[in-house]
XYZ file of C-alpha atoms in Angstrom:
272
model
C -4.607 -6.348 -36.396
C -5.835 -6.532 -32.999
C -8.468 -3.776 -31.561
C -6.834 -1.139 -29.680
C -6.635 -1.733 -25.837
C -9.604 -0.152 -23.996
C -8.423 1.773 -21.080
C -10.914 1.942 -18.143
C -12.329 5.081 -16.938
C -10.566 6.634 -13.891
C -12.288 6.099 -10.729
C -13.093 9.646 -8.968
C -12.241 9.421 -5.346
C -14.562 10.861 -2.597
C -11.834 13.801 -1.875
C -11.629 14.654 -5.552
C -15.254 14.713 -5.996
C -15.765 17.071 -2.743
C -12.700 19.212 -3.821
C -13.059 19.669 -7.562
C -16.927 18.876 -8.085
C -19.441 21.562 -9.077
C -21.454 22.533 -6.056
C -25.104 23.208 -6.054
C -26.771 24.578 -2.836
C -29.800 22.726 -2.306
C -31.207 23.929 0.964
C -29.916 25.250 4.521
C -30.039 23.136 7.796
C -31.350 25.922 10.005
C -31.022 23.914 13.222
C -27.020 24.690 13.020
C -25.677 27.679 14.964
C -23.500 28.377 12.016
C -24.307 28.437 8.216
C -24.810 24.848 7.076
C -25.723 24.440 3.381
C -26.937 21.055 1.782
C -25.631 20.634 -1.515
C -25.037 18.240 -4.546
C -21.636 17.786 -5.921
C -20.988 16.508 -9.585
C -17.476 15.943 -11.054
C -16.295 13.479 -13.869
C -19.765 11.833 -13.842
C -20.166 11.000 -10.237
C -22.380 12.679 -8.127
C -23.019 12.816 -4.458
C -24.655 15.095 -1.462
C -22.686 17.038 0.904
C -22.570 19.508 3.569
C -20.792 22.906 2.673
C -20.118 25.270 5.829
C -18.952 28.561 4.433
C -16.327 30.524 6.758
C -18.324 33.569 5.970
C -21.388 31.864 7.784
C -19.215 31.094 10.813
C -20.367 32.840 14.372
C -17.475 34.393 16.165
C -16.307 32.505 19.474
C -14.310 34.079 22.152
C -11.883 31.110 22.423
C -11.370 30.286 18.940
C -9.676 32.664 15.991
C -12.546 34.118 13.673
C -12.923 32.047 10.580
C -11.022 29.152 11.409
C -13.662 26.476 12.259
C -13.756 25.135 8.530
C -10.082 24.245 8.965
C -10.708 22.293 12.238
C -13.222 20.379 10.588
C -10.617 19.195 7.827
C -8.204 18.531 10.371
C -10.442 16.459 12.615
C -11.196 14.428 9.339
C -7.009 13.974 8.585
C -6.324 12.733 12.065
C -9.441 10.382 11.874
C -8.169 9.121 8.639
C -4.554 8.670 10.502
C -6.210 6.381 13.168
C -7.240 4.158 10.359
C -10.868 4.397 12.075
C -12.763 6.307 9.308
C -14.624 8.132 11.915
C -15.119 11.341 10.305
C -16.886 11.594 6.783
C -14.558 12.670 3.926
C -13.999 16.401 4.577
C -12.288 19.032 2.167
C -11.263 22.666 2.212
C -12.370 24.478 -0.866
C -13.940 27.432 -2.700
C -17.704 27.310 -3.074
C -20.692 29.583 -3.806
C -20.198 31.807 -0.725
C -16.280 31.615 -0.397
C -13.992 29.218 1.254
C -15.440 26.592 3.434
C -15.489 23.056 4.276
C -16.943 20.570 2.492
C -18.323 17.164 3.891
C -19.592 14.107 2.413
C -23.217 13.881 3.330
C -24.262 10.827 5.618
C -27.548 9.204 5.440
C -28.436 8.026 9.192
C -29.491 4.309 9.493
C -32.026 3.092 11.742
C -30.409 1.281 14.730
C -30.688 0.855 18.344
C -30.085 3.936 20.459
C -26.707 5.101 21.345
C -27.819 7.292 24.183
C -30.674 6.865 26.736
C -32.247 8.149 30.213
C -33.072 5.525 32.585
C -35.006 5.700 35.972
C -32.028 3.990 37.839
C -28.836 4.648 39.903
C -26.725 2.405 37.872
C -26.540 1.478 34.498
C -27.668 -1.944 32.932
C -25.205 -4.277 31.179
C -24.139 -3.022 27.574
C -24.562 0.632 28.922
C -22.014 3.061 30.391
C -23.130 6.013 32.990
C -22.631 9.504 31.921
C -24.412 11.224 34.596
C -27.595 12.586 36.233
C -29.952 14.801 34.258
C -32.980 16.748 35.294
C -35.927 15.881 33.551
C -38.874 18.016 35.242
C -40.777 18.254 38.115
C -37.724 17.685 40.519
C -36.925 14.448 39.257
C -33.670 13.210 37.600
C -32.608 10.393 35.421
C -29.605 8.859 34.615
C -27.843 9.730 31.263
C -26.051 6.628 29.578
C -24.270 5.747 26.314
C -23.953 2.302 24.920
C -21.048 0.319 25.668
C -20.100 0.198 21.878
C -16.445 -0.149 20.499
C -17.276 2.468 17.923
C -18.084 4.998 20.632
C -15.138 4.034 22.391
C -12.953 4.602 19.479
C -14.589 8.145 18.874
C -13.786 8.686 22.677
C -10.182 8.326 22.008
C -10.284 10.480 18.718
C -12.060 13.032 20.799
C -9.461 13.250 23.519
C -6.592 13.686 20.857
C -8.380 16.407 19.296
C -9.511 17.736 22.122
C -13.271 17.905 21.203
C -15.246 20.635 22.972
C -18.717 19.745 21.570
C -19.339 15.992 21.572
C -23.191 15.806 21.698
C -25.788 13.073 20.786
C -26.876 14.590 17.919
C -23.234 14.495 16.393
C -23.230 10.703 16.163
C -24.461 9.310 13.008
C -24.995 5.517 12.627
C -24.556 4.098 8.947
C -25.084 1.402 6.848
C -22.931 -1.701 7.213
C -22.587 -0.991 10.935
C -20.535 2.202 10.590
C -20.433 5.389 12.934
C -19.270 8.495 12.028
C -19.028 11.704 14.160
C -19.837 15.150 12.691
C -19.368 18.780 13.885
C -15.631 19.350 14.804
C -15.570 22.821 14.436
C -14.599 23.540 18.326
C -11.312 21.242 18.158
C -7.766 21.463 18.871
C -7.706 24.184 21.122
C -4.357 24.566 23.389
C -6.282 24.882 26.526
C -8.006 21.607 27.828
C -11.723 21.983 26.688
C -12.851 18.264 26.421
C -16.646 18.338 26.361
C -18.508 15.231 25.492
C -20.937 12.543 26.255
C -18.665 9.854 25.794
C -17.405 9.638 29.579
C -18.441 6.069 30.075
C -14.695 4.782 30.005
C -13.133 7.676 31.953
C -10.364 6.357 34.136
C -10.599 2.971 32.394
C -7.503 1.466 30.896
C -7.026 2.170 26.761
C -7.570 -0.961 24.821
C -4.641 -2.419 23.149
C -5.925 -1.131 19.827
C -6.406 2.348 20.890
C -2.700 2.362 22.058
C -1.373 0.960 18.860
C -3.277 3.482 17.135
C -1.899 6.367 19.467
C 1.497 5.248 19.054
C 0.978 5.675 15.062
C -0.429 9.030 15.690
C 2.664 10.095 17.762
C 4.955 9.105 14.715
C 2.683 10.593 12.297
C 2.710 13.949 14.062
C 6.413 14.435 14.606
C 8.250 17.347 12.723
C 8.371 16.299 9.015
C 5.875 13.592 9.035
C 2.659 13.355 6.681
C -0.150 14.386 9.219
C 2.327 16.849 10.691
C 2.397 18.778 7.417
C -1.198 18.509 7.046
C -2.118 19.973 10.236
C 0.502 22.519 10.181
C -1.812 24.315 7.245
C -4.932 24.049 9.340
C -4.035 24.746 12.656
C -1.661 26.867 14.390
C 1.881 25.817 15.615
C 0.843 25.835 19.251
C -2.118 23.949 18.756
C -0.212 21.349 16.825
C 2.243 21.071 19.628
C -0.802 20.416 21.978
C -2.283 17.782 19.842
C 1.189 15.807 20.174
C 1.116 16.575 23.975
C -2.044 14.983 24.337
C -1.338 12.104 22.336
C 1.665 11.740 24.560
C -0.007 12.159 27.668
C -2.650 9.338 26.683
C 0.120 6.811 26.093
C 1.594 7.789 29.053
C -1.605 7.322 31.562
C -2.567 4.361 29.385
C -6.364 5.663 30.387
C -9.186 7.367 29.047
C -9.007 11.079 30.340
C -11.416 12.006 33.277
C -13.323 15.385 33.586
C -10.550 18.010 34.528
C -13.252 20.241 36.738
C -12.015 23.249 35.272
C -14.328 23.146 32.505
C -17.811 21.919 32.013
C -17.738 18.263 31.385
C -20.950 17.721 29.309
C -21.947 20.206 26.375
C -25.121 21.926 26.637
C -27.843 21.018 25.353
C -26.452 17.164 25.310
C -28.305 16.312 22.332
């Protein structure tokens, strides 16, 4: 008689781990303007570190609905996943020790060459893109630059789609195996143009063929009845969903990276 077939244990996905696992608060990240809790999460034998941002700890903003930032973080993740670029760590909406909030996989930053720099020059060197001039004290200015990096360029496209109002240097996380993640996407998806970013180096330049293909895929995914549209409809308002569709259409029509509008501060403060 043959031995019974052994069924291998089911592999728990990162999304399942974050959504269903037991959260234990290990500390608080005090530099953040809203409540950001560093946690461990455990589910069916798998454990990871994560960030938990409860809605109850969100500071009210005049231009965003109260208690809605966590959902925008999840919406940014869903759009990132739809691009296929994987630029945002796995993020879910769930209940936690302090009520509903967003839960995001913790990313350990890897040591690598700088993505941002201040240089004493009028023009950037090869391999860098100019952002603008910044005061550095005693009446002196320096040129703020970012790396001419394909990963940053993809992130610039994602930010234009989600209308990111706060892309600071501290929100860029280089990780192992050459990965780069963007974090802190609570102030996104506003129906009004609020794009504020350090990634202006490609402003006015033609989108890459890869970006155009990705945007075309997003346009299909955002149509009524499509998968991404359904997910976003549960996270942002109908007006904001329509505005997201319009931004994708505008990018494809122009075929270029957006430029600062002049109606809103183009660079977040502080920039890092």
